[in-house]
PDB file of C-alpha atoms in Angstrom:
ATOM      1  CA  MET A   6     -13.458  12.865 -21.530  1.00 67.00           C
ATOM      2  CA  GLU A   7     -16.671  11.644 -19.814  1.00 84.00           C
ATOM      3  CA  ALA A   8     -19.346  14.110 -18.232  1.00 91.00           C
ATOM      4  CA  ALA A   9     -19.548  10.166 -16.228  1.00 93.00           C
ATOM      5  CA  ASP A  10     -16.194  11.045 -15.182  1.00 96.00           C
ATOM      6  CA  ILE A  11     -15.872  14.090 -13.956  1.00 96.00           C
ATOM      7  CA  ARG A  12     -19.209  13.665 -12.649  1.00 97.00           C
ATOM      8  CA  PHE A  13     -17.408  11.199  -9.765  1.00 98.00           C
ATOM      9  CA  MET A  14     -14.380  13.184  -9.536  1.00 98.00           C
ATOM     10  CA  GLN A  15     -16.546  16.053  -8.356  1.00 98.00           C
ATOM     11  CA  MET A  16     -17.594  13.524  -5.677  1.00 98.00           C
ATOM     12  CA  ALA A  17     -13.602  12.623  -4.981  1.00 98.00           C
ATOM     13  CA  MET A  18     -13.226  16.884  -4.651  1.00 98.00           C
ATOM     14  CA  GLN A  19     -15.598  16.953  -2.207  1.00 98.00           C
ATOM     15  CA  GLN A  20     -14.129  13.864  -0.697  1.00 98.00           C
ATOM     16  CA  ALA A  21     -10.203  16.167  -0.991  1.00 98.00           C
ATOM     17  CA  ARG A  22     -12.457  19.212   0.679  1.00 98.00           C
ATOM     18  CA  GLU A  23     -13.699  17.294   3.369  1.00 98.00           C
ATOM     19  CA  ALA A  24     -10.085  16.255   4.349  1.00 98.00           C
ATOM     20  CA  GLU A  25      -8.661  19.839   4.679  1.00 96.00           C
ATOM     21  CA  THR A  26     -11.784  20.255   6.302  1.00 96.00           C
ATOM     22  CA  LEU A  27      -9.646  17.826   8.849  1.00 97.00           C
ATOM     23  CA  GLY A  28      -6.613  19.092   8.760  1.00 95.00           C
ATOM     24  CA  GLU A  29      -5.289  16.577   6.449  1.00 97.00           C
ATOM     25  CA  ILE A  30      -3.685  16.575   3.211  1.00 97.00           C
ATOM     26  CA  PRO A  31      -6.681  16.868   1.320  1.00 98.00           C
ATOM     27  CA  ILE A  32      -7.125  14.193  -1.347  1.00 98.00           C
ATOM     28  CA  GLY A  33     -10.282  12.492  -1.760  1.00 98.00           C
ATOM     29  CA  ALA A  34     -10.883   8.695  -3.904  1.00 98.00           C
ATOM     30  CA  VAL A  35     -14.343   7.230  -5.048  1.00 98.00           C
ATOM     31  CA  ILE A  36     -14.851   3.704  -6.461  1.00 98.00           C
ATOM     32  CA  VAL A  37     -17.243   3.769  -9.467  1.00 98.00           C
ATOM     33  CA  CYS A  38     -18.492  -0.066 -10.190  1.00 97.00           C
ATOM     34  CA  GLN A  39     -21.781  -0.881 -12.792  1.00 93.00           C
ATOM     35  CA  SER A  40     -21.996   3.735 -12.332  1.00 94.00           C
ATOM     36  CA  LEU A  41     -23.006   3.456  -8.519  1.00 97.00           C
ATOM     37  CA  VAL A  42     -20.547   4.889  -6.412  1.00 98.00           C
ATOM     38  CA  ILE A  43     -19.619   2.022  -3.621  1.00 98.00           C
ATOM     39  CA  ALA A  44     -16.959   3.377  -1.911  1.00 98.00           C
ATOM     40  CA  LYS A  45     -15.987   7.052  -0.902  1.00 98.00           C
ATOM     41  CA  ALA A  46     -12.658   7.818   1.467  1.00 98.00           C
ATOM     42  CA  HIS A  47     -10.370  10.744   1.737  1.00 98.00           C
ATOM     43  CA  ASN A  48      -7.253  10.745   3.732  1.00 98.00           C
ATOM     44  CA  GLN A  49      -6.294  10.385   7.047  1.00 97.00           C
ATOM     45  CA  THR A  50      -3.035   9.620   7.306  1.00 96.00           C
ATOM     46  CA  GLU A  51      -2.909  12.284  10.867  1.00 95.00           C
ATOM     47  CA  MET A  52      -5.648  11.849  12.433  1.00 94.00           C
ATOM     48  CA  LEU A  53      -4.792   7.783  11.973  1.00 94.00           C
ATOM     49  CA  HIS A  54      -0.599   8.686  12.018  1.00 94.00           C
ATOM     50  CA  ASP A  55      -0.608   5.868   9.665  1.00 95.00           C
ATOM     51  CA  VAL A  56       1.189   6.419   6.248  1.00 96.00           C
ATOM     52  CA  THR A  57      -0.783   3.753   4.838  1.00 96.00           C
ATOM     53  CA  ALA A  58      -3.876   5.822   4.931  1.00 97.00           C
ATOM     54  CA  HIS A  59      -3.968   7.302   1.626  1.00 98.00           C
ATOM     55  CA  ALA A  60      -7.868   8.263  -0.054  1.00 98.00           C
ATOM     56  CA  GLU A  61      -7.037   5.209  -2.251  1.00 98.00           C
ATOM     57  CA  MET A  62      -6.209   2.236  -0.362  1.00 98.00           C
ATOM     58  CA  LEU A  63      -8.898   3.720   2.693  1.00 98.00           C
ATOM     59  CA  ALA A  64     -11.245   3.479  -0.340  1.00 98.00           C
ATOM     60  CA  LEU A  65     -10.587  -0.245  -1.659  1.00 97.00           C
ATOM     61  CA  THR A  66     -10.052  -2.015   1.682  1.00 96.00           C
ATOM     62  CA  ALA A  67     -13.802  -0.285   1.625  1.00 97.00           C
ATOM     63  CA  ALA A  68     -14.885  -1.106  -2.240  1.00 97.00           C
ATOM     64  CA  ALA A  69     -13.839  -4.799  -1.131  1.00 96.00           C
ATOM     65  CA  ASN A  70     -15.118  -5.122   1.861  1.00 95.00           C
ATOM     66  CA  PHE A  71     -19.230  -4.050   0.077  1.00 96.00           C
ATOM     67  CA  LEU A  72     -18.455  -6.506  -2.672  1.00 95.00           C
ATOM     68  CA  GLY A  73     -16.900  -9.715  -0.119  1.00 94.00           C
ATOM     69  CA  SER A  74     -14.243  -9.415  -3.520  1.00 93.00           C
ATOM     70  CA  LYS A  75     -10.303  -8.713  -2.951  1.00 92.00           C
ATOM     71  CA  TYR A  76     -10.760  -7.868  -7.310  1.00 96.00           C
ATOM     72  CA  LEU A  77     -12.282  -5.023  -8.333  1.00 97.00           C
ATOM     73  CA  LYS A  78     -11.803  -5.691 -12.147  1.00 95.00           C
ATOM     74  CA  ASP A  79     -15.309  -4.288 -13.291  1.00 96.00           C
ATOM     75  CA  CYS A  80     -14.548  -1.140 -11.166  1.00 98.00           C
ATOM     76  CA  ASP A  81     -12.976   2.758 -11.012  1.00 98.00           C
ATOM     77  CA  LEU A  82     -11.566   4.574  -9.370  1.00 98.00           C
ATOM     78  CA  TYR A  83     -11.305   8.572  -9.076  1.00 98.00           C
ATOM     79  CA  VAL A  84      -8.715  10.150  -7.553  1.00 98.00           C
ATOM     80  CA  THR A  85      -8.184  13.859  -7.637  1.00 98.00           C
ATOM     81  CA  VAL A  86      -3.979  13.201  -6.709  1.00 98.00           C
ATOM     82  CA  GLU A  87      -1.992  10.912  -9.142  1.00 98.00           C
ATOM     83  CA  PRO A  88      -1.988   7.719  -6.976  1.00 98.00           C
ATOM     84  CA  CYS A  89       1.956   7.358  -4.935  1.00 98.00           C
ATOM     85  CA  PRO A  90       3.911   4.523  -6.298  1.00 97.00           C
ATOM     86  CA  MET A  91       1.964   2.370  -2.123  1.00 98.00           C
ATOM     87  CA  CYS A  92      -1.320   3.089  -4.565  1.00 98.00           C
ATOM     88  CA  ALA A  93      -0.276   1.874  -7.448  1.00 98.00           C
ATOM     89  CA  GLY A  94       0.243  -1.440  -5.872  1.00 97.00           C
ATOM     90  CA  ALA A  95      -2.092  -1.842  -4.048  1.00 98.00           C
ATOM     91  CA  LEU A  96      -4.496  -0.806  -7.301  1.00 98.00           C
ATOM     92  CA  TYR A  97      -2.382  -2.919  -9.588  1.00 97.00           C
ATOM     93  CA  TRP A  98      -3.141  -6.121  -7.376  1.00 97.00           C
ATOM     94  CA  ALA A  99      -6.666  -5.253  -7.410  1.00 97.00           C
ATOM     95  CA  GLN A 100      -7.230  -5.545 -11.162  1.00 97.00           C
ATOM     96  CA  LEU A 101      -9.066  -2.041 -11.691  1.00 97.00           C
ATOM     97  CA  ARG A 102     -10.857  -1.216 -15.424  1.00 97.00           C
ATOM     98  CA  LYS A 103      -9.888   2.094 -15.551  1.00 97.00           C
ATOM     99  CA  VAL A 104      -8.047   4.775 -12.989  1.00 98.00           C
ATOM    100  CA  VAL A 105      -9.059   8.565 -13.182  1.00 98.00           C
ATOM    101  CA  TYR A 106      -6.749  10.820 -11.379  1.00 98.00           C
ATOM    102  CA  ALA A 107      -7.073  14.811 -12.047  1.00 98.00           C
ATOM    103  CA  ALA A 108      -3.407  16.490 -11.014  1.00 98.00           C
ATOM    104  CA  PRO A 109      -0.304  14.774 -11.900  1.00 97.00           C
ATOM    105  CA  ASP A 110       1.809  14.255  -8.487  1.00 97.00           C
ATOM    106  CA  HIS A 111       5.553  15.741 -10.291  1.00 95.00           C
ATOM    107  CA  LYS A 112       7.665  13.958  -7.187  1.00 94.00           C
ATOM    108  CA  ARG A 113       6.175  10.546  -5.846  1.00 94.00           C
ATOM    109  CA  GLY A 114       3.514   9.717  -8.679  1.00 97.00           C
ATOM    110  CA  PHE A 115       3.669   6.427  -9.120  1.00 96.00           C
ATOM    111  CA  SER A 116       4.668   7.487 -13.254  1.00 95.00           C
ATOM    112  CA  VAL A 117       7.583   8.991 -12.111  1.00 93.00           C
ATOM    113  CA  LEU A 118       9.177   5.938 -10.778  1.00 90.00           C
ATOM    114  CA  ASN A 119       7.630   2.359 -12.748  1.00 89.00           C
ATOM    115  CA  LYS A 120       4.546   3.640 -15.178  1.00 90.00           C
ATOM    116  CA  ALA A 121       3.710  -0.589 -15.055  1.00 91.00           C
ATOM    117  CA  LEU A 122       3.808  -0.686 -11.474  1.00 95.00           C
ATOM    118  CA  MET A 123      -0.190   0.112 -12.271  1.00 96.00           C
ATOM    119  CA  HIS A 124      -1.808  -3.579 -13.728  1.00 96.00           C
ATOM    120  CA  PRO A 125      -1.582  -3.677 -17.653  1.00 96.00           C
ATOM    121  CA  LYS A 126      -5.358  -3.694 -17.623  1.00 96.00           C
ATOM    122  CA  THR A 127      -6.244  -1.184 -16.080  1.00 97.00           C
ATOM    123  CA  GLN A 128      -6.741   1.685 -18.504  1.00 97.00           C
ATOM    124  CA  VAL A 129      -5.357   5.028 -17.023  1.00 97.00           C
ATOM    125  CA  ILE A 130      -6.436   8.697 -17.879  1.00 97.00           C
ATOM    126  CA  GLY A 131      -5.250  11.745 -15.956  1.00 97.00           C
ATOM    127  CA  GLY A 132      -5.943  15.027 -15.930  1.00 97.00           C
ATOM    128  CA  VAL A 133      -9.877  15.640 -14.755  1.00 97.00           C
ATOM    129  CA  MET A 134     -10.507  18.834 -13.550  1.00 97.00           C
ATOM    130  CA  GLU A 135      -6.337  19.115 -12.817  1.00 97.00           C
ATOM    131  CA  GLN A 136      -6.881  22.832 -12.465  1.00 97.00           C
ATOM    132  CA  GLU A 137      -8.886  22.066  -8.902  1.00 97.00           C
ATOM    133  CA  ALA A 138      -7.024  19.350  -7.320  1.00 97.00           C
ATOM    134  CA  LYS A 139      -3.998  21.480  -8.031  1.00 97.00           C
ATOM    135  CA  MET A 140      -5.683  24.542  -5.981  1.00 97.00           C
ATOM    136  CA  LEU A 141      -6.301  22.651  -3.194  1.00 97.00           C
ATOM    137  CA  MET A 142      -3.523  21.217  -2.406  1.00 97.00           C
ATOM    138  CA  THR A 143      -1.355  24.213  -3.280  1.00 96.00           C
ATOM    139  CA  ASP A 144      -3.936  26.354  -0.727  1.00 96.00           C
ATOM    140  CA  PHE A 145      -3.662  23.622   1.531  1.00 95.00           C
ATOM    141  CA  PHE A 146       0.017  24.143   1.516  1.00 94.00           C
ATOM    142  CA  ARG A 147       0.583  27.590   1.601  1.00 94.00           C
ATOM    143  CA  LYS A 148      -1.983  28.036   5.346  1.00 91.00           C
ATOM    144  CA  LYS A 149       0.497  25.215   6.232  1.00 86.00           C
ATOM    145  CA  ARG A 150       3.976  26.966   5.914  1.00 87.00           C
ATOM    146  CA  LYS A 151       1.902  30.047   6.710  1.00 84.00           C
ATOM    147  CA  ASN A 152       0.848  28.366  10.033  1.00 74.00           C
TER     148      ASN A 152
ATOM    149  CA  MET B  29      24.059 -11.179   8.931  1.00 67.00           C
ATOM    150  CA  GLU B  30      23.395 -10.879  13.125  1.00 84.00           C
ATOM    151  CA  ALA B  31      21.822 -13.370  15.961  1.00 91.00           C
ATOM    152  CA  ALA B  32      19.117 -10.100  16.241  1.00 93.00           C
ATOM    153  CA  ASP B  33      17.951 -10.571  12.674  1.00 96.00           C
ATOM    154  CA  ILE B  34      18.400 -14.206  12.805  1.00 96.00           C
ATOM    155  CA  ARG B  35      16.285 -14.332  16.263  1.00 97.00           C
ATOM    156  CA  PHE B  36      13.509 -11.720  14.448  1.00 98.00           C
ATOM    157  CA  MET B  37      12.665 -13.757  11.087  1.00 98.00           C
ATOM    158  CA  GLN B  38      12.368 -16.865  13.319  1.00 98.00           C
ATOM    159  CA  MET B  39       9.508 -15.328  14.482  1.00 98.00           C
ATOM    160  CA  ALA B  40       7.990 -13.743  10.837  1.00 98.00           C
ATOM    161  CA  MET B  41       8.599 -17.517   9.873  1.00 98.00           C
ATOM    162  CA  GLN B  42       6.250 -18.057  12.817  1.00 98.00           C
ATOM    163  CA  GLN B  43       3.871 -15.729  11.483  1.00 98.00           C
ATOM    164  CA  ALA B  44       3.961 -16.906   8.060  1.00 98.00           C
ATOM    165  CA  ARG B  45       2.944 -20.852   9.767  1.00 98.00           C
ATOM    166  CA  GLU B  46       0.075 -18.830  11.882  1.00 98.00           C
ATOM    167  CA  ALA B  47      -1.182 -17.795   8.366  1.00 98.00           C
ATOM    168  CA  GLU B  48      -0.389 -21.160   6.020  1.00 96.00           C
ATOM    169  CA  THR B  49      -3.148 -22.727   8.869  1.00 96.00           C
ATOM    170  CA  LEU B  50      -5.386 -19.875   8.043  1.00 97.00           C
ATOM    171  CA  GLY B  51      -5.108 -21.387   3.757  1.00 95.00           C
ATOM    172  CA  GLU B  52      -3.301 -17.449   3.711  1.00 97.00           C
ATOM    173  CA  ILE B  53      -0.628 -16.961   2.069  1.00 97.00           C
ATOM    174  CA  PRO B  54       2.162 -17.794   3.943  1.00 98.00           C
ATOM    175  CA  ILE B  55       3.741 -14.608   4.729  1.00 98.00           C
ATOM    176  CA  GLY B  56       5.000 -12.925   7.979  1.00 98.00           C
ATOM    177  CA  ALA B  57       5.984 -10.285   9.311  1.00 98.00           C
ATOM    178  CA  VAL B  58       7.546  -8.410  12.332  1.00 98.00           C
ATOM    179  CA  ILE B  59       8.773  -5.059  13.104  1.00 98.00           C
ATOM    180  CA  VAL B  60      10.894  -4.244  15.748  1.00 98.00           C
ATOM    181  CA  CYS B  61      12.124  -1.237  18.006  1.00 97.00           C
ATOM    182  CA  GLN B  62      15.280  -0.765  20.004  1.00 94.00           C
ATOM    183  CA  SER B  63      15.192  -4.351  19.790  1.00 94.00           C
ATOM    184  CA  LEU B  64      11.751  -4.814  20.837  1.00 97.00           C
ATOM    185  CA  VAL B  65       8.568  -6.469  19.055  1.00 98.00           C
ATOM    186  CA  ILE B  66       6.094  -3.950  18.186  1.00 98.00           C
ATOM    187  CA  ALA B  67       4.022  -5.295  16.048  1.00 98.00           C
ATOM    188  CA  LYS B  68       3.546  -8.914  14.569  1.00 98.00           C
ATOM    189  CA  ALA B  69       1.107  -9.990  11.439  1.00 98.00           C
ATOM    190  CA  HIS B  70       1.110 -12.078   8.579  1.00 98.00           C
ATOM    191  CA  ASN B  71      -0.980 -11.416   5.584  1.00 98.00           C
ATOM    192  CA  GLN B  72      -5.178 -11.953   5.167  1.00 97.00           C
ATOM    193  CA  THR B  73      -5.586 -11.348   2.037  1.00 96.00           C
ATOM    194  CA  GLU B  74      -8.609 -14.666   1.622  1.00 95.00           C
ATOM    195  CA  MET B  75      -9.537 -13.555   4.865  1.00 94.00           C
ATOM    196  CA  LEU B  76      -9.956 -10.179   4.977  1.00 94.00           C
ATOM    197  CA  HIS B  77     -11.011  -9.989   0.822  1.00 94.00           C
ATOM    198  CA  ASP B  78      -8.786  -7.508   0.405  1.00 95.00           C
ATOM    199  CA  VAL B  79      -5.593  -6.727  -1.476  1.00 96.00           C
ATOM    200  CA  THR B  80      -4.255  -4.552   1.456  1.00 96.00           C
ATOM    201  CA  ALA B  81      -3.834  -6.847   3.874  1.00 97.00           C
ATOM    202  CA  HIS B  82      -0.350  -8.049   3.461  1.00 98.00           C
ATOM    203  CA  ALA B  83       1.958  -8.951   5.883  1.00 98.00           C
ATOM    204  CA  GLU B  84       3.893  -5.312   5.856  1.00 98.00           C
ATOM    205  CA  MET B  85       0.735  -3.208   5.264  1.00 98.00           C
ATOM    206  CA  LEU B  86      -1.046  -4.717   8.691  1.00 98.00           C
ATOM    207  CA  ALA B  87       1.749  -4.612  10.914  1.00 98.00           C
ATOM    208  CA  LEU B  88       3.671  -1.079   9.505  1.00 97.00           C
ATOM    209  CA  THR B  89      -0.604   0.099  11.073  1.00 96.00           C
ATOM    210  CA  ALA B  90       0.076  -1.793  13.680  1.00 97.00           C
ATOM    211  CA  ALA B  91       3.715  -0.410  14.682  1.00 97.00           C
ATOM    212  CA  ALA B  92       2.224   3.129  14.361  1.00 96.00           C
ATOM    213  CA  ASN B  93      -0.870   2.270  16.846  1.00 95.00           C
ATOM    214  CA  PHE B  94       1.670   1.291  18.730  1.00 96.00           C
ATOM    215  CA  LEU B  95       4.162   4.597  19.268  1.00 95.00           C
ATOM    216  CA  GLY B  96       1.620   6.876  18.196  1.00 94.00           C
ATOM    217  CA  SER B  97       3.589   7.840  14.758  1.00 93.00           C
ATOM    218  CA  LYS B  98       3.717   7.272  11.596  1.00 92.00           C
ATOM    219  CA  TYR B  99       6.848   7.625  11.067  1.00 96.00           C
ATOM    220  CA  LEU B 100       8.891   4.608  11.837  1.00 97.00           C
ATOM    221  CA  LYS B 101      12.708   6.106  11.513  1.00 95.00           C
ATOM    222  CA  ASP B 102      14.362   3.469  14.366  1.00 96.00           C
ATOM    223  CA  CYS B 103      12.416   0.715  13.442  1.00 98.00           C
ATOM    224  CA  ASP B 104      13.578  -2.212  11.668  1.00 98.00           C
ATOM    225  CA  LEU B 105      10.783  -4.577  10.171  1.00 98.00           C
ATOM    226  CA  TYR B 106      11.884  -8.236   9.380  1.00 98.00           C
ATOM    227  CA  VAL B 107       9.574  -9.977   6.648  1.00 98.00           C
ATOM    228  CA  THR B 108       9.736 -14.016   5.370  1.00 98.00           C
ATOM    229  CA  VAL B 109       9.130 -12.393   1.147  1.00 98.00           C
ATOM    230  CA  GLU B 110      10.565  -9.506  -0.763  1.00 98.00           C
ATOM    231  CA  PRO B 111       8.157  -7.253  -0.124  1.00 98.00           C
ATOM    232  CA  CYS B 112       6.179  -6.372  -3.258  1.00 98.00           C
ATOM    233  CA  PRO B 113       4.870  -2.668  -4.820  1.00 97.00           C
ATOM    234  CA  MET B 114       3.179  -1.793  -2.746  1.00 98.00           C
ATOM    235  CA  CYS B 115       4.361  -3.062   0.414  1.00 98.00           C
ATOM    236  CA  ALA B 116       7.817  -1.051  -0.174  1.00 98.00           C
ATOM    237  CA  GLY B 117       6.136   2.591  -1.072  1.00 97.00           C
ATOM    238  CA  ALA B 118       4.251   2.140   1.941  1.00 98.00           C
ATOM    239  CA  LEU B 119       7.222   1.183   4.155  1.00 98.00           C
ATOM    240  CA  TYR B 120       9.065   4.119   1.543  1.00 97.00           C
ATOM    241  CA  TRP B 121       6.684   6.048   3.704  1.00 97.00           C
ATOM    242  CA  ALA B 122       7.370   5.310   7.180  1.00 97.00           C
ATOM    243  CA  GLN B 123      10.774   5.622   6.491  1.00 97.00           C
ATOM    244  CA  LEU B 124      12.044   2.768   8.117  1.00 97.00           C
ATOM    245  CA  ARG B 125      15.294   2.548   9.208  1.00 97.00           C
ATOM    246  CA  LYS B 126      16.196  -1.124   8.488  1.00 97.00           C
ATOM    247  CA  VAL B 127      14.513  -3.669   6.666  1.00 98.00           C
ATOM    248  CA  VAL B 128      15.205  -7.425   6.455  1.00 98.00           C
ATOM    249  CA  TYR B 129      13.487 -10.445   4.402  1.00 98.00           C
ATOM    250  CA  ALA B 130      14.203 -13.709   3.338  1.00 98.00           C
ATOM    251  CA  ALA B 131      13.511 -15.253  -0.061  1.00 98.00           C
ATOM    252  CA  PRO B 132      13.468 -12.477  -3.115  1.00 97.00           C
ATOM    253  CA  ASP B 133      10.206 -13.031  -5.332  1.00 97.00           C
ATOM    254  CA  HIS B 134      11.159 -12.418  -8.598  1.00 95.00           C
ATOM    255  CA  LYS B 135       7.979 -12.059 -10.419  1.00 94.00           C
ATOM    256  CA  ARG B 136       6.683  -8.941  -7.925  1.00 94.00           C
ATOM    257  CA  GLY B 137       9.443  -8.318  -5.799  1.00 97.00           C
ATOM    258  CA  PHE B 138      10.097  -4.362  -5.629  1.00 96.00           C
ATOM    259  CA  SER B 139      13.548  -4.767  -6.395  1.00 95.00           C
ATOM    260  CA  VAL B 140      11.914  -6.532 -10.021  1.00 93.00           C
ATOM    261  CA  LEU B 141      10.612  -2.804 -10.645  1.00 90.00           C
ATOM    262  CA  ASN B 142      12.370   0.214  -9.268  1.00 89.00           C
ATOM    263  CA  LYS B 143      14.794  -0.440  -6.300  1.00 90.00           C
ATOM    264  CA  ALA B 144      14.177   3.414  -5.489  1.00 91.00           C
ATOM    265  CA  LEU B 145      10.392   2.966  -4.515  1.00 95.00           C
ATOM    266  CA  MET B 146      11.925   1.697  -0.708  1.00 96.00           C
ATOM    267  CA  HIS B 147      13.203   4.934   0.893  1.00 96.00           C
ATOM    268  CA  PRO B 148      17.140   5.808   0.363  1.00 96.00           C
ATOM    269  CA  LYS B 149      18.023   6.105   3.882  1.00 96.00           C
ATOM    270  CA  THR B 150      16.027   2.667   4.284  1.00 97.00           C
ATOM    271  CA  GLN B 151      18.903  -0.519   4.769  1.00 97.00           C
ATOM    272  CA  VAL B 152      17.803  -3.552   2.998  1.00 97.00           C
ATOM    273  CA  ILE B 153      18.748  -7.264   3.201  1.00 97.00           C
ATOM    274  CA  GLY B 154      17.466  -9.962   2.118  1.00 97.00           C
ATOM    275  CA  GLY B 155      18.498 -13.954   1.953  1.00 96.00           C
ATOM    276  CA  VAL B 156      17.829 -14.052   5.904  1.00 97.00           C
ATOM    277  CA  MET B 157      16.346 -17.938   5.834  1.00 97.00           C
ATOM    278  CA  GLU B 158      15.532 -18.056   2.806  1.00 97.00           C
ATOM    279  CA  GLN B 159      15.594 -21.411   2.454  1.00 97.00           C
ATOM    280  CA  GLU B 160      12.980 -21.508   5.188  1.00 97.00           C
ATOM    281  CA  ALA B 161      10.735 -18.863   3.637  1.00 97.00           C
ATOM    282  CA  LYS B 162      11.225 -20.500   0.187  1.00 97.00           C
ATOM    283  CA  MET B 163       9.594 -23.928   0.897  1.00 97.00           C
ATOM    284  CA  LEU B 164       6.932 -22.290   2.978  1.00 97.00           C
ATOM    285  CA  MET B 165       5.694 -20.502  -0.248  1.00 97.00           C
ATOM    286  CA  THR B 166       6.833 -23.639  -2.725  1.00 96.00           C
ATOM    287  CA  ASP B 167       4.711 -26.598  -0.509  1.00 96.00           C
ATOM    288  CA  PHE B 168       1.737 -23.663  -0.104  1.00 95.00           C
ATOM    289  CA  PHE B 169       1.302 -23.628  -3.764  1.00 94.00           C
ATOM    290  CA  ARG B 170       2.160 -27.194  -4.759  1.00 94.00           C
ATOM    291  CA  LYS B 171      -1.085 -28.365  -1.746  1.00 91.00           C
ATOM    292  CA  LYS B 172      -2.913 -25.540  -3.536  1.00 86.00           C
ATOM    293  CA  ARG B 173      -2.547 -27.268  -6.721  1.00 87.00           C
ATOM    294  CA  LYS B 174      -2.851 -30.004  -6.147  1.00 84.00           C
ATOM    295  CA  ASN B 175      -6.680 -29.350  -4.700  1.00 73.00           C
TER     296      ASN B 175
END
C-alpha cells in the first residue's frame, strides 16, 4: 500500500462523509490523473432520484468532462466501497489504470458476480482504509434502522 | 411477441437512427410506463466524451426525473442492442418490470458475462426487430472502417 493511495483514499472518505451529512449512502470517490485530483464525487441517488448517480459514475463523468476524453487510461479511481457491477461496467469502458477501494461489498460488489466485469488492464486493489469505510456504512444503516 | 413490443421497439429504432446521423453508435432506447413513453434516448458517448452515456443510462435518468422516483418497477425498457454489464447493472438497481432488446451483443452483452446482472424480477426478452437493429450496427461499423 502506497502513501499516495492512503492520501487519495482519505479524500474519497471525506466525500463519503459529505454524502452522509446529506442523508445519502456514505460512499465517496476521487479520480486522480498524474498525481492530480481531477474529479471528486459522492453518492447522490437520493437527491437526484437516480439509481445511476453512484459516486463512481459521477466521478467518471466529471473526469471525462475535465479531460475532454472518454477514455481514462492514465487515471486511477479511489472509492470507499467496492464498485457494483454497473460501476465496474462503466470503469471497464473507461479503461482506468488502477481502481482502489476500501471496504468490500459482499452483496453487490462486482467481484461477487464476475471479476471480469473490470477491464483486464485495470489494476484492482481492495482494503485501503477498509475499517473507516466499513464503519461509515455500518453507522449509517444502523441510524437508518433506528429512525 | 406483442404488437406493443414492436411499436415501442420501432421508437427505439428511430432513436438509433438519430444517433447514426450524429455519428454516434446507433443504439436507441425508450422507457414505457403504463403504455406511455416517458423517456427516449440514444447513445451519446461521442458527443459527451462519456462512456456512461449509453442510451439505456440516459433513458433511465430521464425516466426517473419524469417520475420523481429512482425505482422504475412498473416500467419497461426497449433498446435496440442487448445491454452491456454497466447498463444491466443500472437496470438491476432500477428494478424494471421488463427489458426488451432487439439484437444480441455476443461480445459485451450482459448475458455473456452473467445473466444475474439483471434483476431477478425483470422479465428479459431478446430478438424483437433483431434484423433491423443488426443491420443498423453492421452498416455503421462498415462505413466507419471505410473512412
